[in-house]
Short mmCIF file of C-alpha atoms in Angstrom, two decimals:
data_model
loop_
_atom_site.label_atom_id
_atom_site.label_comp_id
_atom_site.label_asym_id
_atom_site.label_seq_id
_atom_site.Cartn_x
_atom_site.Cartn_y
_atom_site.Cartn_z
CA MET U 443 0.00 0.00 -0.02
CA ALA U 444 2.98 2.30 0.59
CA MET U 445 3.66 2.38 -3.12
CA VAL U 446 0.03 3.43 -3.81
CA GLN U 447 0.33 6.25 -1.37
CA ILE U 448 3.60 7.37 -2.98
CA GLY U 449 1.95 7.19 -6.36
CA HIS U 450 -0.97 9.35 -5.14
CA TYR U 451 1.38 11.67 -3.37
CA ILE U 452 3.35 12.26 -6.57
CA SER U 453 0.33 12.93 -8.75
CA ASP U 454 -1.31 15.15 -6.15
CA SER U 455 1.84 17.23 -5.68
CA LEU U 456 2.20 17.63 -9.45
CA PHE U 457 -1.42 18.72 -9.64
CA LEU U 458 -0.95 21.21 -6.85
CA GLY U 459 2.28 22.42 -8.38
CA PHE U 460 0.30 23.46 -11.43
CA VAL U 461 -2.70 24.86 -9.61
CA ILE U 462 -0.86 26.72 -6.76
CA GLY U 463 2.66 27.03 -8.09
CA ILE U 464 1.79 28.90 -11.30
CA PRO U 465 -0.47 31.54 -9.74
CA LEU U 466 2.03 32.07 -6.95
CA TYR U 467 4.89 32.48 -9.35
CA GLY U 468 2.70 34.97 -11.32
CA ALA U 469 1.83 36.92 -8.21
CA CYS U 470 5.60 37.19 -7.34
CA ARG U 471 6.24 38.53 -10.84
CA ARG U 472 3.53 41.16 -10.21
CA VAL U 473 1.03 39.72 -12.65
CA ARG U 474 -2.59 40.68 -11.87
CA VAL U 475 -3.35 36.96 -11.43
CA PHE U 476 -7.15 37.14 -11.05
CA ASP U 477 -7.79 39.37 -14.09
CA VAL U 478 -5.41 37.32 -16.26
CA PHE U 479 -6.98 34.00 -15.09
CA VAL U 480 -10.48 35.26 -16.00
CA ASP U 481 -9.34 36.51 -19.46
CA GLY U 482 -7.75 33.12 -20.14
CA ALA U 483 -10.73 31.10 -18.88
CA ARG U 484 -13.10 33.10 -21.10
CA GLU U 485 -11.48 31.49 -24.22
CA SER U 486 -12.90 28.10 -23.22
CA ILE U 487 -16.42 28.65 -24.59
CA PRO U 488 -15.52 29.79 -28.12
CA ILE U 489 -13.20 26.87 -28.41
CA MET U 490 -15.89 24.37 -27.34
CA VAL U 491 -18.40 26.00 -29.70
CA LYS U 492 -15.99 25.25 -32.54
CA VAL U 493 -15.05 21.75 -31.36
CA PHE U 494 -18.48 20.38 -30.33
CA PRO U 495 -19.81 19.31 -33.75
CA TYR U 496 -16.64 17.31 -34.37
CA LEU U 497 -16.87 15.75 -30.95
CA LEU U 498 -20.49 14.85 -31.48
CA ALA U 499 -19.92 13.38 -34.98
CA MET U 500 -17.16 11.14 -33.75
CA ILE U 501 -18.88 10.04 -30.51
CA VAL U 502 -22.15 9.07 -32.25
CA ALA U 503 -20.42 7.23 -35.11
CA ILE U 504 -18.21 5.24 -32.70
CA GLY U 505 -21.13 4.63 -30.38
CA MET U 506 -23.20 3.20 -33.24
CA PHE U 507 -20.40 0.93 -34.36
CA ARG U 508 -19.85 -0.33 -30.83
CA ALA U 509 -23.62 -1.00 -30.33
CA SER U 510 -23.68 -3.00 -33.64
CA GLY U 511 -21.19 -5.53 -32.31
CA GLY U 512 -18.61 -4.47 -34.89
CA PHE U 513 -15.70 -4.48 -32.46
CA GLU U 514 -16.49 -8.15 -31.46
CA LEU U 515 -16.69 -9.09 -35.12
CA ILE U 516 -13.29 -7.57 -35.95
CA SER U 517 -11.77 -9.02 -32.83
CA GLY U 518 -13.03 -12.49 -33.82
CA LEU U 519 -11.59 -12.17 -37.32
CA LEU U 520 -8.13 -11.07 -36.06
CA SER U 521 -7.90 -13.47 -33.15
CA PRO U 522 -5.60 -16.00 -34.93
CA LEU U 523 -2.92 -13.31 -34.98
CA LEU U 524 -2.86 -13.02 -31.14
CA GLY U 525 -0.83 -16.09 -30.36
CA TRP U 526 1.76 -14.97 -32.79
CA ILE U 527 2.31 -11.58 -31.12
CA GLY U 528 1.89 -12.96 -27.63
CA MET U 529 -1.21 -10.94 -26.66
CA PRO U 530 -3.68 -12.51 -24.23
CA THR U 531 -7.02 -12.95 -25.98
CA GLU U 532 -8.90 -11.08 -23.26
CA VAL U 533 -6.80 -7.92 -23.81
CA PHE U 534 -7.48 -7.70 -27.55
CA PRO U 535 -10.94 -6.04 -27.55
CA MET U 536 -9.51 -3.23 -25.45
CA ALA U 537 -6.53 -2.77 -27.75
CA LEU U 538 -9.01 -2.55 -30.62
CA MET U 539 -11.21 -0.03 -28.89
CA ARG U 540 -8.41 2.20 -27.61
CA PRO U 541 -7.82 4.40 -30.74
CA PHE U 542 -11.53 5.16 -30.85
CA SER U 543 -12.85 5.73 -27.34
CA GLY U 544 -11.21 6.50 -23.99
CA SER U 545 -14.24 5.82 -21.90
CA ALA U 546 -15.05 2.56 -23.59
CA SER U 547 -11.48 1.29 -23.42
CA ASN U 548 -11.24 2.36 -19.77
CA SER U 549 -14.41 0.34 -18.94
CA LEU U 550 -12.85 -2.65 -20.70
CA LEU U 551 -9.72 -2.17 -18.61
CA VAL U 552 -11.81 -2.30 -15.42
CA ASP U 553 -13.55 -5.47 -16.73
CA ILE U 554 -10.15 -7.12 -17.28
CA ILE U 555 -8.87 -6.13 -13.88
CA GLN U 556 -12.04 -7.40 -12.15
CA HIS U 557 -12.20 -10.67 -14.09
CA TYR U 558 -8.53 -11.67 -14.13
CA GLY U 559 -7.36 -10.00 -10.95
CA PRO U 560 -5.26 -6.82 -10.56
CA ASN U 561 -2.00 -8.76 -10.29
CA SER U 562 -2.44 -10.80 -13.50
CA LEU U 563 -0.29 -10.26 -16.54
CA SER U 564 -3.40 -9.44 -18.61
CA SER U 565 -4.35 -6.59 -16.30
CA GLN U 566 -0.81 -5.21 -16.33
CA ILE U 567 -0.55 -5.35 -20.12
CA ALA U 568 -3.95 -3.65 -20.44
CA ALA U 569 -3.00 -0.94 -17.93
CA THR U 570 0.31 -0.33 -19.63
CA MET U 571 -1.54 -0.10 -23.02
CA THR U 572 -3.74 2.67 -21.59
CA GLY U 573 -0.71 4.74 -20.87
CA SER U 574 1.27 3.98 -24.09
CA THR U 575 -1.51 4.67 -26.62
CA GLU U 576 -3.95 7.50 -27.27
CA THR U 577 -7.55 7.86 -28.45
CA THR U 578 -6.20 8.76 -31.86
CA PHE U 579 -9.45 9.26 -33.79
CA TYR U 580 -10.94 11.42 -31.10
CA VAL U 581 -7.81 13.55 -30.79
CA LEU U 582 -7.53 14.01 -34.56
CA ALA U 583 -11.20 14.86 -35.04
CA VAL U 584 -11.23 17.40 -32.21
CA TYR U 585 -7.84 18.97 -32.71
CA PHE U 586 -8.21 19.36 -36.49
CA GLY U 587 -11.85 20.41 -35.89
CA VAL U 588 -10.88 23.49 -33.89
CA VAL U 589 -8.91 24.84 -36.87
CA GLY U 590 -11.16 23.53 -39.61
CA VAL U 591 -8.56 21.32 -41.26
CA ARG U 592 -10.16 18.91 -43.72
CA HIS U 593 -7.04 17.62 -45.52
CA THR U 594 -5.25 15.85 -42.71
CA ARG U 595 -2.33 14.47 -44.81
CA HIS U 596 -0.22 11.86 -42.99
CA ALA U 597 -1.87 12.37 -39.48
CA VAL U 598 -4.07 9.21 -39.60
CA PRO U 599 -1.41 6.73 -40.76
CA VAL U 600 1.15 8.10 -38.28
CA GLY U 601 -1.34 8.09 -35.32
CA LEU U 602 -2.36 4.55 -36.06
CA LEU U 603 1.21 3.37 -36.49
CA ALA U 604 2.05 4.94 -33.09
CA ASP U 605 -0.89 3.06 -31.58
CA VAL U 606 0.12 -0.36 -33.05
CA VAL U 607 3.65 0.15 -31.79
CA GLY U 608 2.36 1.30 -28.37
CA ILE U 609 0.15 -1.78 -28.13
CA LEU U 610 2.81 -4.28 -29.21
CA SER U 611 5.44 -2.72 -26.92
CA ALA U 612 3.05 -2.84 -24.01
CA VAL U 613 2.65 -6.64 -24.58
CA TRP U 614 6.36 -7.28 -25.02
CA VAL U 615 7.65 -4.96 -22.23
CA CYS U 616 5.22 -6.42 -19.67
CA ARG U 617 6.18 -10.09 -20.65
CA TRP U 618 9.89 -9.08 -20.37
CA LEU U 619 9.76 -7.05 -17.12
CA LEU U 620 6.87 -8.54 -15.17
CA THR U 621 7.20 -12.35 -15.69
CA MET X 45 -9.44 10.46 -44.44
CA LEU X 46 -11.69 11.30 -41.51
CA ASN X 47 -14.58 11.52 -43.98
CA SER X 48 -14.12 7.94 -45.10
CA ILE X 49 -13.61 6.66 -41.58
CA TRP X 50 -16.76 8.40 -40.40
CA ILE X 51 -19.07 7.17 -43.18
CA GLY X 52 -17.40 3.74 -42.81
CA LEU X 53 -18.30 3.49 -39.16
CA VAL X 54 -21.88 4.64 -39.65
CA PHE X 55 -22.55 2.50 -42.74
CA LEU X 56 -20.89 -0.63 -41.36
CA SER X 57 -22.64 -0.39 -38.03
CA ILE X 58 -25.99 -0.57 -39.76
CA ILE X 59 -24.95 -3.48 -42.04
CA ILE X 60 -23.36 -5.42 -39.17
CA SER X 61 -26.41 -4.84 -37.00
CA PHE X 62 -28.57 -6.68 -39.57
CA PHE X 63 -26.47 -9.80 -39.05
CA THR X 64 -25.99 -9.49 -35.24
CA GLY X 65 -29.60 -8.55 -34.70
CA LYS X 66 -28.65 -5.42 -32.76
CA THR X 67 -30.34 -2.89 -35.01
CA ASP X 68 -32.40 -1.56 -32.08
CA ALA X 69 -29.28 -1.02 -30.10
CA VAL X 70 -27.66 0.89 -32.96
CA ILE X 71 -30.74 3.16 -33.29
CA ALA X 72 -30.76 3.79 -29.53
CA ALA X 73 -26.99 4.51 -29.63
CA VAL X 74 -27.55 7.51 -31.96
CA THR X 75 -29.65 9.49 -29.42
CA ASP X 76 -27.85 8.20 -26.35
CA ASN X 77 -24.39 9.15 -27.66
CA ALA X 78 -25.53 12.58 -28.99
CA LYS X 79 -26.75 13.36 -25.47
CA PHE X 80 -23.61 11.99 -23.99
CA ALA X 81 -21.49 14.08 -26.30
CA PHE X 82 -23.11 17.29 -25.13
CA GLU X 83 -22.84 16.37 -21.50
CA MET X 84 -19.21 15.60 -22.01
CA ALA X 85 -18.70 18.87 -23.88
CA LEU X 86 -20.20 20.76 -20.91
CA GLY X 87 -17.81 18.97 -18.54
CA ILE X 88 -14.75 19.62 -20.70
CA THR X 89 -15.71 23.26 -21.13
CA GLY X 90 -15.61 23.87 -17.34
CA VAL X 91 -12.29 22.05 -16.83
CA MET X 92 -10.87 23.70 -19.96
CA ALA X 93 -11.75 27.16 -18.68
CA PHE X 94 -9.93 26.55 -15.49
CA TRP X 95 -6.73 25.27 -17.19
CA LEU X 96 -6.80 28.01 -19.80
CA GLY X 97 -6.94 30.50 -16.90
CA ILE X 98 -3.89 28.87 -15.25
CA MET X 99 -2.10 28.89 -18.56
CA ALA X 100 -2.77 32.57 -19.13
CA ILE X 101 -1.00 33.31 -15.79
CA ALA X 102 1.89 30.99 -16.76
CA GLU X 103 2.19 32.89 -20.04
CA LYS X 104 1.98 36.38 -18.57
CA SER X 105 4.47 35.66 -15.83
CA GLY X 106 7.10 34.40 -18.34
CA LEU X 107 6.96 30.84 -16.93
CA ILE X 108 6.15 29.20 -20.27
CA LEU X 109 8.96 31.11 -21.97
CA LEU X 110 11.28 29.66 -19.42
CA PHE X 111 10.15 26.10 -20.10
CA ALA X 112 10.28 26.65 -23.83
CA LYS X 113 13.86 27.90 -23.56
CA ALA X 114 14.86 24.87 -21.56
CA ILE X 115 13.77 22.42 -24.34
CA ARG X 116 14.51 24.75 -27.22
CA PRO X 117 16.74 22.28 -29.14
CA ILE X 118 14.09 19.61 -29.08
CA LEU X 119 11.39 22.08 -30.22
CA ARG X 120 13.61 23.38 -33.07
CA PHE X 121 14.11 19.81 -34.33
CA LEU X 122 10.43 18.88 -34.11
CA PHE X 123 8.92 22.15 -35.41
CA PRO X 124 11.50 23.77 -37.74
CA GLU X 125 8.68 25.88 -39.39
CA VAL X 126 7.60 27.53 -36.16
CA PRO X 127 9.54 30.68 -35.05
CA GLU X 128 11.17 30.12 -31.63
CA ASP X 129 9.29 32.99 -29.93
CA HIS X 130 5.86 32.19 -31.43
CA PRO X 131 3.06 31.71 -28.89
CA ALA X 132 2.36 28.23 -30.31
CA MET X 133 5.58 26.98 -28.77
CA GLY X 134 4.38 27.96 -25.32
CA SER X 135 1.09 26.07 -25.75
CA ILE X 136 2.96 23.04 -27.18
CA VAL X 137 5.25 23.00 -24.16
CA MET X 138 2.35 23.22 -21.69
CA ASN X 139 0.50 20.41 -23.57
CA MET X 140 3.56 18.10 -23.52
CA ALA X 141 4.21 18.87 -19.79
CA ALA X 142 0.57 18.07 -18.89
CA ASN X 143 0.60 14.93 -20.95
CA MET X 144 3.83 13.65 -19.45
CA LEU X 145 2.55 14.18 -15.92
CA GLY X 146 -0.71 12.43 -16.73
CA LEU X 147 -2.85 15.54 -16.27
CA VAL X 148 -5.12 14.52 -19.11
CA ASN X 149 -7.73 17.17 -18.40
CA ALA X 150 -5.18 19.94 -18.66
CA ALA X 151 -3.48 18.56 -21.80
CA THR X 152 -6.57 19.05 -24.08
CA PRO X 153 -7.05 22.77 -23.58
CA PHE X 154 -3.39 23.47 -24.07
CA GLY X 155 -3.39 21.30 -27.15
CA LEU X 156 -6.44 22.99 -28.70
CA LYS X 157 -4.83 26.35 -28.06
CA ALA X 158 -1.62 25.15 -29.71
CA MET X 159 -3.58 24.12 -32.78
CA GLU X 160 -5.24 27.57 -33.04
CA GLU X 161 -1.83 29.23 -32.79
CA LEU X 162 -0.29 26.89 -35.35
CA GLU X 163 -3.17 27.77 -37.66
CA GLN X 164 -1.92 31.41 -37.65
CA LEU X 165 1.23 30.11 -39.44
CA ASN X 166 -0.76 28.13 -41.99
CA ASP X 167 -0.84 29.73 -45.45
CA LYS X 168 -3.18 26.99 -46.79
CA PRO X 169 -6.21 26.97 -44.44
CA GLY X 170 -8.06 23.62 -44.52
CA THR X 171 -4.81 21.67 -44.95
CA ALA X 172 -2.73 20.42 -42.06
CA THR X 173 0.83 21.85 -41.80
CA ASN X 174 3.88 19.77 -40.96
CA ALA X 175 4.01 21.31 -37.50
CA MET X 176 0.35 20.32 -36.83
CA VAL X 177 0.83 16.77 -37.90
CA THR X 178 4.03 16.47 -35.86
CA PHE X 179 2.30 17.91 -32.87
CA LEU X 180 -0.62 15.46 -33.21
CA ALA X 181 1.76 12.51 -33.84
CA ILE X 182 3.43 13.27 -30.45
CA ASN X 183 0.02 13.58 -28.84
CA THR X 184 -1.47 10.46 -30.31
CA SER X 185 1.68 8.40 -29.48
CA SER X 186 1.02 9.43 -25.88
CA VAL X 187 4.00 10.76 -23.96
CA GLN X 188 2.55 9.80 -20.61
CA LEU X 189 5.14 9.15 -17.93
CA ILE X 190 2.76 8.76 -14.98
CA PRO X 191 -0.36 6.78 -16.08
CA THR X 192 -2.55 8.15 -13.30
CA THR X 193 -5.82 6.62 -14.53
CA ALA X 194 -4.56 3.07 -14.98
CA ILE X 195 -2.66 3.19 -11.64
CA ALA X 196 -5.88 4.29 -9.90
CA PHE X 197 -7.90 1.40 -11.44
CA LEU X 198 -5.28 -1.16 -10.37
CA ALA X 199 -4.94 0.35 -6.88
CA ALA X 200 -8.73 0.40 -6.42
CA ALA X 201 -8.86 -3.33 -7.19
CA GLY X 202 -6.20 -4.06 -4.55
CA ALA X 203 -3.15 -4.67 -6.77
CA LYS X 204 -0.02 -5.60 -4.87
CA GLN X 205 2.07 -3.12 -6.77
CA PRO X 206 0.02 -0.82 -8.96
CA THR X 207 2.98 1.46 -9.61
CA ALA X 208 4.80 -1.42 -11.35
CA ILE X 209 3.17 -0.27 -14.54
CA ILE X 210 5.02 3.12 -14.45
CA ALA X 211 8.20 1.43 -15.70
CA THR X 212 6.44 -0.57 -18.42
CA THR X 213 4.40 2.41 -19.51
CA VAL X 214 7.50 4.62 -19.79
CA ILE X 215 9.33 2.06 -21.97
CA ALA X 216 6.31 1.31 -24.20
CA THR X 217 5.63 5.04 -24.56
CA ILE X 218 9.28 5.75 -25.56
CA PHE X 219 8.91 3.15 -28.35
CA SER X 220 5.65 4.54 -29.66
CA THR X 221 6.83 8.15 -29.52
CA ILE X 222 10.11 7.41 -31.32
CA THR X 223 8.00 5.53 -33.98
CA ALA X 224 5.64 8.52 -34.35
CA ILE X 225 8.37 11.09 -34.68
CA THR X 226 10.35 9.04 -37.16
CA ALA X 227 7.22 8.18 -39.20
CA VAL X 228 6.08 11.86 -39.24
CA LYS X 229 9.45 13.08 -40.48
CA ILE X 230 9.57 10.44 -43.19
CA PHE X 231 5.93 10.61 -44.27
CA GLU X 232 5.85 14.42 -44.63
CA LYS X 233 8.33 14.11 -47.52
CA LEU X 234 6.48 11.30 -49.32
CA PRO X 235 4.85 12.41 -52.62
CA ARG X 236 1.46 11.20 -51.35
CA TYR X 237 1.54 13.50 -48.28
CA ARG X 238 3.85 16.31 -49.28
CA LEU X 239 2.55 19.89 -49.09
CA ARG X 240 2.04 21.08 -52.64
CA SER X 241 2.94 24.64 -53.47
CA GLU X 242 0.53 25.77 -56.11
#
């Protein structure tokens, strides 16, 4: 449990470092911190107004695909590959979901932890994967949305390649370090 | 590309649902997720307002400039097209710092601001610049050093050593980030993806 507390302690102090440290530093440099904070915070609403339609389009399309059972279908088709790369079968649906949806892949992570135990290799691989990959499609849609970019060039192939490497490394690094 | 992915998802989900018998679920998913998207947007807007406020203070007090100077050689290699003193560099630095520390909620507002500032340097609106794609490649490869969410899930379930995944995450993240940066630098020169000057 000591390690958990240290982990919490580190992330809490980092958080506080941002939330207290930055305004404190500003005040020392004679910045009118309250006025500047409010001006900065005001930008949030125009950004969300621009981003929302992209967010909505992506969330609805991914939600429909998930409800149709599409992810299970793909995971069934690709399962013969898993033995070859050394990925436990139960981790695969999460790996597949990860580039599309953070909340869905997080709930799959919780499922894996509950079902196979928090100390199992599968749980550790899945947890590592969460940190070493991103919700690529969500990030691309929203970040390009805010500036109205339609021609995304090499962004999709690069993002997916990074996810594949992040997923494979998670499997191999966990097998190497934790077994 | 996003166009074909989007229509692909929508079209395939209908077709697949005919075979899996989940057509009702797909129809329900449309309304449910549209509602969820708005609720999520409201939540993000609040958190984003807070972090953009903090960032404005960091900017005004010269803190961001200090960070940016410290990692200037890296920034110059990654974003050769962006002038060193451009505001985009500051937002990029804040986004990377937040990502590395696992402050996911803070990373998004900084990242969106970075995109808007990179857009000011874009002479072909509607087309992504090299700097934008590089920035997103680093973002989507995830540069997380402290996987706060995953540690919390493991700890909550009573794992013996939930922080054991910090080491594995850092190593896996290094691999995916190196891949992303290498790929982005190679792909941007390929004829298929090169910026065309008309």
